[in-house]
mmCIF file with all atom_site columns, C-alpha atoms in Angstrom:
data_model
loop_
_atom_site.group_PDB
_atom_site.id
_atom_site.type_symbol
_atom_site.label_atom_id
_atom_site.label_alt_id
_atom_site.label_comp_id
_atom_site.label_asym_id
_atom_site.label_entity_id
_atom_site.label_seq_id
_atom_site.pdbx_PDB_ins_code
_atom_site.Cartn_x
_atom_site.Cartn_y
_atom_site.Cartn_z
_atom_site.occupancy
_atom_site.B_iso_or_equiv
_atom_site.pdbx_formal_charge
_atom_site.auth_seq_id
_atom_site.auth_comp_id
_atom_site.auth_asym_id
_atom_site.auth_atom_id
_atom_site.pdbx_PDB_model_num
ATOM 1   C CA . MET A 1 1   ? -21.233 -59.246 26.078 1.00 83.00 ? 1   MET A CA 1
ATOM 2   C CA . ASP A 1 2   ? -20.953 -55.536 26.910 1.00 84.00 ? 2   ASP A CA 1
ATOM 3   C CA . ALA A 1 3   ? -19.433 -56.366 30.278 1.00 88.00 ? 3   ALA A CA 1
ATOM 4   C CA . VAL A 1 4   ? -16.790 -58.615 28.682 1.00 90.00 ? 4   VAL A CA 1
ATOM 5   C CA . ILE A 1 5   ? -15.845 -55.919 26.160 1.00 89.00 ? 5   ILE A CA 1
ATOM 6   C CA . PHE A 1 6   ? -15.704 -53.357 28.960 1.00 91.00 ? 6   PHE A CA 1
ATOM 7   C CA . VAL A 1 7   ? -13.426 -55.498 31.144 1.00 92.00 ? 7   VAL A CA 1
ATOM 8   C CA . ILE A 1 8   ? -11.064 -56.283 28.255 1.00 93.00 ? 8   ILE A CA 1
ATOM 9   C CA . CYS A 1 9   ? -10.886 -52.644 27.176 1.00 91.00 ? 9   CYS A CA 1
ATOM 10  C CA . ALA A 1 10  ? -10.464 -51.468 30.775 1.00 93.00 ? 10  ALA A CA 1
ATOM 11  C CA . ALA A 1 11  ? -7.511  -53.802 31.199 1.00 95.00 ? 11  ALA A CA 1
ATOM 12  C CA . LEU A 1 12  ? -6.021  -52.608 27.904 1.00 94.00 ? 12  LEU A CA 1
ATOM 13  C CA . ALA A 1 13  ? -6.589  -48.970 28.887 1.00 94.00 ? 13  ALA A CA 1
ATOM 14  C CA . LEU A 1 14  ? -4.786  -49.522 32.179 1.00 95.00 ? 14  LEU A CA 1
ATOM 15  C CA . VAL A 1 15  ? -1.905  -51.291 30.435 1.00 94.00 ? 15  VAL A CA 1
ATOM 16  C CA . GLY A 1 16  ? -1.673  -48.408 27.966 1.00 93.00 ? 16  GLY A CA 1
ATOM 17  C CA . ALA A 1 17  ? -1.847  -45.755 30.682 1.00 93.00 ? 17  ALA A CA 1
ATOM 18  C CA . PHE A 1 18  ? 0.841   -47.412 32.777 1.00 94.00 ? 18  PHE A CA 1
ATOM 19  C CA . GLY A 1 19  ? 2.895   -47.966 29.617 1.00 92.00 ? 19  GLY A CA 1
ATOM 20  C CA . VAL A 1 20  ? 2.765   -44.248 28.812 1.00 89.00 ? 20  VAL A CA 1
ATOM 21  C CA . VAL A 1 21  ? 4.115   -43.426 32.246 1.00 91.00 ? 21  VAL A CA 1
ATOM 22  C CA . LEU A 1 22  ? 6.605   -46.260 32.689 1.00 91.00 ? 22  LEU A CA 1
ATOM 23  C CA . ALA A 1 23  ? 8.081   -46.858 29.218 1.00 87.00 ? 23  ALA A CA 1
ATOM 24  C CA . ARG A 1 24  ? 11.563  -45.450 28.696 1.00 82.00 ? 24  ARG A CA 1
ATOM 25  C CA . ASN A 1 25  ? 11.443  -45.106 24.908 1.00 81.00 ? 25  ASN A CA 1
ATOM 26  C CA . PRO A 1 26  ? 9.376   -42.095 23.697 1.00 80.00 ? 26  PRO A CA 1
ATOM 27  C CA . VAL A 1 27  ? 8.146   -44.023 20.658 1.00 80.00 ? 27  VAL A CA 1
ATOM 28  C CA . HIS A 1 28  ? 6.828   -46.744 22.949 1.00 84.00 ? 28  HIS A CA 1
ATOM 29  C CA . ASN A 1 29  ? 5.159   -44.035 25.038 1.00 86.00 ? 29  ASN A CA 1
ATOM 30  C CA . ALA A 1 30  ? 3.325   -42.760 21.962 1.00 84.00 ? 30  ALA A CA 1
ATOM 31  C CA . LEU A 1 31  ? 2.225   -46.271 20.997 1.00 87.00 ? 31  LEU A CA 1
ATOM 32  C CA . PHE A 1 32  ? 0.913   -46.934 24.509 1.00 90.00 ? 32  PHE A CA 1
ATOM 33  C CA . LEU A 1 33  ? -0.953  -43.627 24.245 1.00 89.00 ? 33  LEU A CA 1
ATOM 34  C CA . LEU A 1 34  ? -2.474  -44.858 20.996 1.00 89.00 ? 34  LEU A CA 1
ATOM 35  C CA . LEU A 1 35  ? -3.655  -48.039 22.736 1.00 91.00 ? 35  LEU A CA 1
ATOM 36  C CA . THR A 1 36  ? -5.256  -46.004 25.509 1.00 92.00 ? 36  THR A CA 1
ATOM 37  C CA . LEU A 1 37  ? -7.012  -43.643 23.088 1.00 90.00 ? 37  LEU A CA 1
ATOM 38  C CA . VAL A 1 38  ? -8.426  -46.503 21.005 1.00 91.00 ? 38  VAL A CA 1
ATOM 39  C CA . THR A 1 39  ? -9.818  -48.240 24.090 1.00 93.00 ? 39  THR A CA 1
ATOM 40  C CA . MET A 1 40  ? -11.401 -44.945 25.141 1.00 92.00 ? 40  MET A CA 1
ATOM 41  C CA . ALA A 1 41  ? -13.120 -44.845 21.756 1.00 91.00 ? 41  ALA A CA 1
ATOM 42  C CA . VAL A 1 42  ? -14.567 -48.298 22.465 1.00 91.00 ? 42  VAL A CA 1
ATOM 43  C CA . PHE A 1 43  ? -15.887 -46.973 25.781 1.00 92.00 ? 43  PHE A CA 1
ATOM 44  C CA . PHE A 1 44  ? -17.580 -44.122 23.927 1.00 91.00 ? 44  PHE A CA 1
ATOM 45  C CA . LEU A 1 45  ? -19.151 -46.615 21.527 1.00 88.00 ? 45  LEU A CA 1
ATOM 46  C CA . GLN A 1 46  ? -20.531 -48.568 24.463 1.00 89.00 ? 46  GLN A CA 1
ATOM 47  C CA . GLN A 1 47  ? -22.176 -45.377 25.695 1.00 88.00 ? 47  GLN A CA 1
ATOM 48  C CA . THR A 1 48  ? -23.770 -44.855 22.235 1.00 84.00 ? 48  THR A CA 1
ATOM 49  C CA . ALA A 1 49  ? -21.634 -41.783 21.590 1.00 84.00 ? 49  ALA A CA 1
ATOM 50  C CA . GLN A 1 50  ? -20.601 -42.671 18.053 1.00 84.00 ? 50  GLN A CA 1
ATOM 51  C CA . LEU A 1 51  ? -19.556 -39.151 17.070 1.00 82.00 ? 51  LEU A CA 1
ATOM 52  C CA . VAL A 1 52  ? -17.265 -38.778 20.063 1.00 85.00 ? 52  VAL A CA 1
ATOM 53  C CA . ALA A 1 53  ? -15.766 -42.214 19.333 1.00 87.00 ? 53  ALA A CA 1
ATOM 54  C CA . ILE A 1 54  ? -15.090 -41.243 15.724 1.00 86.00 ? 54  ILE A CA 1
ATOM 55  C CA . ILE A 1 55  ? -13.545 -37.952 16.818 1.00 85.00 ? 55  ILE A CA 1
ATOM 56  C CA . GLN A 1 56  ? -11.443 -39.863 19.355 1.00 86.00 ? 56  GLN A CA 1
ATOM 57  C CA . ILE A 1 57  ? -10.065 -42.116 16.616 1.00 86.00 ? 57  ILE A CA 1
ATOM 58  C CA . VAL A 1 58  ? -9.674  -39.544 13.854 1.00 83.00 ? 58  VAL A CA 1
ATOM 59  C CA . VAL A 1 59  ? -8.392  -36.580 15.832 1.00 82.00 ? 59  VAL A CA 1
ATOM 60  C CA . TYR A 1 60  ? -6.629  -38.003 18.843 1.00 81.00 ? 60  TYR A CA 1
ATOM 61  C CA . ALA A 1 61  ? -5.591  -41.538 17.950 1.00 78.00 ? 61  ALA A CA 1
ATOM 62  C CA . SER A 1 62  ? -4.451  -40.705 14.453 1.00 79.00 ? 62  SER A CA 1
ATOM 63  C CA . ALA A 1 63  ? -3.585  -37.019 14.168 1.00 79.00 ? 63  ALA A CA 1
ATOM 64  C CA . ILE A 1 64  ? -2.256  -36.244 17.637 1.00 78.00 ? 64  ILE A CA 1
ATOM 65  C CA . VAL A 1 65  ? -0.270  -39.469 18.045 1.00 77.00 ? 65  VAL A CA 1
ATOM 66  C CA . VAL A 1 66  ? 1.193   -39.054 14.554 1.00 78.00 ? 66  VAL A CA 1
ATOM 67  C CA . LEU A 1 67  ? 2.157   -35.508 15.531 1.00 77.00 ? 67  LEU A CA 1
ATOM 68  C CA . PHE A 1 68  ? 3.802   -36.827 18.707 1.00 77.00 ? 68  PHE A CA 1
ATOM 69  C CA . LEU A 1 69  ? 5.719   -39.431 16.714 1.00 75.00 ? 69  LEU A CA 1
ATOM 70  C CA . PHE A 1 70  ? 6.727   -36.755 14.208 1.00 75.00 ? 70  PHE A CA 1
ATOM 71  C CA . VAL A 1 71  ? 8.076   -34.518 16.970 1.00 74.00 ? 71  VAL A CA 1
ATOM 72  C CA . ILE A 1 72  ? 9.833   -37.442 18.673 1.00 73.00 ? 72  ILE A CA 1
ATOM 73  C CA . THR A 1 73  ? 11.600  -38.438 15.473 1.00 73.00 ? 73  THR A CA 1
ATOM 74  C CA . LEU A 1 74  ? 12.357  -34.799 14.663 1.00 72.00 ? 74  LEU A CA 1
ATOM 75  C CA . LEU A 1 75  ? 13.999  -34.216 18.042 1.00 68.00 ? 75  LEU A CA 1
ATOM 76  C CA . GLY A 1 76  ? 15.806  -37.539 17.989 1.00 66.00 ? 76  GLY A CA 1
ATOM 77  C CA . VAL A 1 77  ? 15.504  -40.300 20.550 1.00 59.00 ? 77  VAL A CA 1
ATOM 78  C CA . ASP A 1 78  ? 19.139  -41.372 20.468 1.00 53.00 ? 78  ASP A CA 1
ATOM 79  C CA . ARG A 1 79  ? 20.322  -38.674 22.870 1.00 56.00 ? 79  ARG A CA 1
ATOM 80  C CA . HIS A 1 80  ? 20.965  -39.525 26.494 1.00 59.00 ? 80  HIS A CA 1
ATOM 81  C CA . GLU A 1 81  ? 18.760  -37.516 28.855 1.00 56.00 ? 81  GLU A CA 1
ATOM 82  C CA . GLN A 1 82  ? 19.842  -36.039 32.134 1.00 61.00 ? 82  GLN A CA 1
ATOM 83  C CA . LEU A 1 83  ? 17.608  -37.420 34.900 1.00 59.00 ? 83  LEU A CA 1
ATOM 84  C CA . ASP A 1 84  ? 18.834  -35.329 37.825 1.00 66.00 ? 84  ASP A CA 1
ATOM 85  C CA . GLU A 1 85  ? 16.127  -33.881 40.039 1.00 63.00 ? 85  GLU A CA 1
ATOM 86  C CA . PRO A 1 86  ? 16.776  -30.156 40.462 1.00 67.00 ? 86  PRO A CA 1
ATOM 87  C CA . MET A 1 87  ? 13.922  -29.882 42.995 1.00 72.00 ? 87  MET A CA 1
ATOM 88  C CA . PRO A 1 88  ? 13.739  -32.901 45.327 1.00 74.00 ? 88  PRO A CA 1
ATOM 89  C CA . PHE A 1 89  ? 10.321  -31.896 46.706 1.00 79.00 ? 89  PHE A CA 1
ATOM 90  C CA . GLN A 1 90  ? 8.783   -31.908 43.212 1.00 78.00 ? 90  GLN A CA 1
ATOM 91  C CA . ARG A 1 91  ? 7.973   -35.637 43.290 1.00 79.00 ? 91  ARG A CA 1
ATOM 92  C CA . TYR A 1 92  ? 6.177   -35.335 46.662 1.00 86.00 ? 92  TYR A CA 1
ATOM 93  C CA . ALA A 1 93  ? 4.215   -32.311 45.469 1.00 87.00 ? 93  ALA A CA 1
ATOM 94  C CA . ALA A 1 94  ? 3.159   -34.212 42.349 1.00 83.00 ? 94  ALA A CA 1
ATOM 95  C CA . VAL A 1 95  ? 1.965   -37.166 44.447 1.00 88.00 ? 95  VAL A CA 1
ATOM 96  C CA . ALA A 1 96  ? -0.006  -34.815 46.719 1.00 92.00 ? 96  ALA A CA 1
ATOM 97  C CA . VAL A 1 97  ? -1.663  -33.029 43.782 1.00 90.00 ? 97  VAL A CA 1
ATOM 98  C CA . GLY A 1 98  ? -2.462  -36.386 42.173 1.00 86.00 ? 98  GLY A CA 1
ATOM 99  C CA . ALA A 1 99  ? -4.035  -37.649 45.403 1.00 91.00 ? 99  ALA A CA 1
ATOM 100 C CA . LEU A 1 100 ? -6.157  -34.496 45.657 1.00 91.00 ? 100 LEU A CA 1
ATOM 101 C CA . PHE A 1 101 ? -7.248  -34.909 42.052 1.00 84.00 ? 101 PHE A CA 1
ATOM 102 C CA . LEU A 1 102 ? -8.163  -38.564 42.637 1.00 85.00 ? 102 LEU A CA 1
ATOM 103 C CA . ALA A 1 103 ? -10.122 -37.617 45.764 1.00 86.00 ? 103 ALA A CA 1
ATOM 104 C CA . GLY A 1 104 ? -12.023 -34.991 43.778 1.00 80.00 ? 104 GLY A CA 1
ATOM 105 C CA . VAL A 1 105 ? -12.870 -37.447 41.017 1.00 72.00 ? 105 VAL A CA 1
ATOM 106 C CA . LEU A 1 106 ? -14.024 -40.038 43.542 1.00 76.00 ? 106 LEU A CA 1
ATOM 107 C CA . PHE A 1 107 ? -16.143 -37.423 45.324 1.00 76.00 ? 107 PHE A CA 1
ATOM 108 C CA . ILE A 1 108 ? -17.811 -36.365 42.077 1.00 66.00 ? 108 ILE A CA 1
ATOM 109 C CA . THR A 1 109 ? -18.466 -39.917 40.887 1.00 66.00 ? 109 THR A CA 1
ATOM 110 C CA . ALA A 1 110 ? -19.778 -41.059 44.281 1.00 68.00 ? 110 ALA A CA 1
ATOM 111 C CA . ASN A 1 111 ? -22.576 -38.539 43.920 1.00 64.00 ? 111 ASN A CA 1
ATOM 112 C CA . GLU A 1 112 ? -25.475 -39.616 41.704 1.00 57.00 ? 112 GLU A CA 1
ATOM 113 C CA . THR A 1 113 ? -25.627 -36.291 39.885 1.00 58.00 ? 113 THR A CA 1
ATOM 114 C CA . TRP A 1 114 ? -22.816 -34.457 38.151 1.00 55.00 ? 114 TRP A CA 1
ATOM 115 C CA . VAL A 1 115 ? -21.727 -30.885 38.626 1.00 54.00 ? 115 VAL A CA 1
ATOM 116 C CA . THR A 1 116 ? -24.794 -29.558 36.818 1.00 56.00 ? 116 THR A CA 1
ATOM 117 C CA . GLY A 1 117 ? -27.143 -31.357 39.200 1.00 57.00 ? 117 GLY A CA 1
ATOM 118 C CA . GLN A 1 118 ? -28.683 -33.397 36.396 1.00 57.00 ? 118 GLN A CA 1
ATOM 119 C CA . ARG A 1 119 ? -28.384 -37.083 35.666 1.00 57.00 ? 119 ARG A CA 1
ATOM 120 C CA . SER A 1 120 ? -26.695 -38.036 32.420 1.00 52.00 ? 120 SER A CA 1
ATOM 121 C CA . ALA A 1 121 ? -29.007 -38.816 29.539 1.00 57.00 ? 121 ALA A CA 1
ATOM 122 C CA . LEU A 1 122 ? -28.447 -41.061 26.547 1.00 54.00 ? 122 LEU A CA 1
ATOM 123 C CA . ALA A 1 123 ? -31.281 -39.507 24.554 1.00 56.00 ? 123 ALA A CA 1
ATOM 124 C CA . PRO A 1 124 ? -30.628 -37.414 21.433 1.00 51.00 ? 124 PRO A CA 1
ATOM 125 C CA . LEU A 1 125 ? -30.463 -33.656 21.647 1.00 53.00 ? 125 LEU A CA 1
ATOM 126 C CA . ALA A 1 126 ? -33.636 -31.666 21.291 1.00 56.00 ? 126 ALA A CA 1
ATOM 127 C CA . GLY A 1 127 ? -34.504 -30.959 17.685 1.00 56.00 ? 127 GLY A CA 1
ATOM 128 C CA . ALA A 1 128 ? -32.519 -33.870 16.252 1.00 52.00 ? 128 ALA A CA 1
ATOM 129 C CA . ASP A 1 129 ? -34.559 -36.070 13.959 1.00 55.00 ? 129 ASP A CA 1
ATOM 130 C CA . THR A 1 130 ? -33.843 -39.595 15.189 1.00 55.00 ? 130 THR A CA 1
ATOM 131 C CA . GLU A 1 131 ? -35.465 -41.224 12.160 1.00 61.00 ? 131 GLU A CA 1
ATOM 132 C CA . ARG A 1 132 ? -32.965 -39.530 9.826  1.00 60.00 ? 132 ARG A CA 1
ATOM 133 C CA . GLY A 1 133 ? -29.880 -40.445 11.836 1.00 62.00 ? 133 GLY A CA 1
ATOM 134 C CA . GLY A 1 134 ? -29.971 -38.228 14.913 1.00 65.00 ? 134 GLY A CA 1
ATOM 135 C CA . ASN A 1 135 ? -27.236 -35.902 16.102 1.00 70.00 ? 135 ASN A CA 1
ATOM 136 C CA . VAL A 1 136 ? -24.426 -37.331 14.017 1.00 72.00 ? 136 VAL A CA 1
ATOM 137 C CA . ARG A 1 137 ? -26.310 -36.797 10.790 1.00 76.00 ? 137 ARG A CA 1
ATOM 138 C CA . GLU A 1 138 ? -27.366 -33.274 11.761 1.00 77.00 ? 138 GLU A CA 1
ATOM 139 C CA . LEU A 1 139 ? -23.808 -32.322 12.702 1.00 76.00 ? 139 LEU A CA 1
ATOM 140 C CA . SER A 1 140 ? -22.309 -33.838 9.566  1.00 78.00 ? 140 SER A CA 1
ATOM 141 C CA . GLU A 1 141 ? -24.849 -32.084 7.347  1.00 80.00 ? 141 GLU A CA 1
ATOM 142 C CA . GLN A 1 142 ? -24.014 -28.751 8.964  1.00 80.00 ? 142 GLN A CA 1
ATOM 143 C CA . LEU A 1 143 ? -20.269 -29.349 8.816  1.00 77.00 ? 143 LEU A CA 1
ATOM 144 C CA . PHE A 1 144 ? -20.120 -30.552 5.225  1.00 78.00 ? 144 PHE A CA 1
ATOM 145 C CA . THR A 1 145 ? -22.672 -28.167 3.723  1.00 82.00 ? 145 THR A CA 1
ATOM 146 C CA . HIS A 1 146 ? -22.758 -24.828 5.529  1.00 82.00 ? 146 HIS A CA 1
ATOM 147 C CA . TYR A 1 147 ? -19.246 -24.892 7.004  1.00 80.00 ? 147 TYR A CA 1
ATOM 148 C CA . LEU A 1 148 ? -17.381 -26.868 4.330  1.00 78.00 ? 148 LEU A CA 1
ATOM 149 C CA . TRP A 1 149 ? -15.247 -23.917 3.238  1.00 81.00 ? 149 TRP A CA 1
ATOM 150 C CA . ALA A 1 150 ? -14.015 -23.224 6.786  1.00 80.00 ? 150 ALA A CA 1
ATOM 151 C CA . PHE A 1 151 ? -13.406 -26.954 7.302  1.00 77.00 ? 151 PHE A CA 1
ATOM 152 C CA . GLU A 1 152 ? -11.275 -27.191 4.151  1.00 81.00 ? 152 GLU A CA 1
ATOM 153 C CA . ILE A 1 153 ? -9.332  -24.006 4.947  1.00 84.00 ? 153 ILE A CA 1
ATOM 154 C CA . THR A 1 154 ? -8.513  -25.390 8.399  1.00 82.00 ? 154 THR A CA 1
ATOM 155 C CA . ALA A 1 155 ? -7.249  -28.635 6.855  1.00 79.00 ? 155 ALA A CA 1
ATOM 156 C CA . VAL A 1 156 ? -5.048  -26.729 4.387  1.00 82.00 ? 156 VAL A CA 1
ATOM 157 C CA . LEU A 1 157 ? -3.630  -24.523 7.160  1.00 84.00 ? 157 LEU A CA 1
ATOM 158 C CA . LEU A 1 158 ? -2.735  -27.587 9.225  1.00 80.00 ? 158 LEU A CA 1
ATOM 159 C CA . VAL A 1 159 ? -0.949  -29.183 6.265  1.00 80.00 ? 159 VAL A CA 1
ATOM 160 C CA . ILE A 1 160 ? 0.958   -25.941 5.628  1.00 83.00 ? 160 ILE A CA 1
ATOM 161 C CA . ALA A 1 161 ? 1.978   -25.829 9.307  1.00 80.00 ? 161 ALA A CA 1
ATOM 162 C CA . VAL A 1 162 ? 3.327   -29.392 9.185  1.00 76.00 ? 162 VAL A CA 1
ATOM 163 C CA . VAL A 1 163 ? 5.265   -28.750 5.977  1.00 78.00 ? 163 VAL A CA 1
ATOM 164 C CA . GLY A 1 164 ? 6.641   -25.507 7.428  1.00 78.00 ? 164 GLY A CA 1
ATOM 165 C CA . GLY A 1 165 ? 7.745   -27.326 10.572 1.00 74.00 ? 165 GLY A CA 1
ATOM 166 C CA . VAL A 1 166 ? 9.563   -29.944 8.519  1.00 72.00 ? 166 VAL A CA 1
ATOM 167 C CA . VAL A 1 167 ? 11.288  -27.315 6.385  1.00 74.00 ? 167 VAL A CA 1
ATOM 168 C CA . LEU A 1 168 ? 12.387  -25.272 9.409  1.00 74.00 ? 168 LEU A CA 1
ATOM 169 C CA . ALA A 1 169 ? 13.618  -28.364 11.257 1.00 70.00 ? 169 ALA A CA 1
ATOM 170 C CA . ARG A 1 170 ? 15.656  -29.545 8.294  1.00 68.00 ? 170 ARG A CA 1
ATOM 171 C CA . ARG A 1 171 ? 17.187  -26.122 7.747  1.00 64.00 ? 171 ARG A CA 1
ATOM 172 C CA . SER A 1 172 ? 18.214  -25.718 11.391 1.00 57.00 ? 172 SER A CA 1
ATOM 173 C CA . GLY A 1 173 ? 19.646  -29.251 11.415 1.00 54.00 ? 173 GLY A CA 1
ATOM 174 C CA . GLN A 1 174 ? 21.692  -28.565 8.283  1.00 54.00 ? 174 GLN A CA 1
ATOM 175 C CA . ARG A 1 175 ? 23.120  -25.359 9.734  1.00 50.00 ? 175 ARG A CA 1
ATOM 176 C CA . VAL A 1 176 ? 24.294  -27.160 12.850 1.00 45.00 ? 176 VAL A CA 1
ATOM 177 C CA . ILE A 1 177 ? 25.969  -29.844 10.753 1.00 47.00 ? 177 ILE A CA 1
ATOM 178 C CA . ASP A 1 178 ? 27.552  -27.303 8.390  1.00 47.00 ? 178 ASP A CA 1
ATOM 179 C CA . ALA A 1 179 ? 28.773  -25.129 11.285 1.00 49.00 ? 179 ALA A CA 1
ATOM 180 C CA . GLU A 1 180 ? 30.741  -27.960 12.911 1.00 53.00 ? 180 GLU A CA 1
ATOM 181 C CA . PRO A 1 181 ? 34.464  -27.807 12.200 1.00 54.00 ? 181 PRO A CA 1
ATOM 182 C CA . GLN A 1 182 ? 35.746  -30.569 9.982  1.00 54.00 ? 182 GLN A CA 1
ATOM 183 C CA . SER A 1 183 ? 39.092  -32.195 10.661 1.00 52.00 ? 183 SER A CA 1
#
């Protein structure tokens, strides 16, 4: 069953990744990114990394993609973009850098050990009580007891930043509209 889930999610991840690159509408790009991030969370769940999967969904799939959609709608997608290439060699350089990156990834994954020289382990971290819930429980207890105040302040600052961005964007948009001559 794990292999079937992996193959389905791998196909969906590839569709999402190619959709991010090939889609012409920025909103569609963000939705394809969402598909890719959710399938990555399923991969993390298959590797018994529940905390990373939850972070993937909560932080990346929800917050970051919503931020992208917010920026896309704020900038407007109805404008026609100029697609001229100012540097014709840029595409070839990007392909070369991508090929080097792919070769590096293949070289690292072909080796049985990672950069640290150690094999990956699926065991809990040292000191984590597995009978009480393991690493996730330990981290959540620390985050929501000892560091709750810092966690809440960070959340409030992020909300203030979003509201400030909306206010500044609306003000600058109104000035442009008001400054245009009326006939």
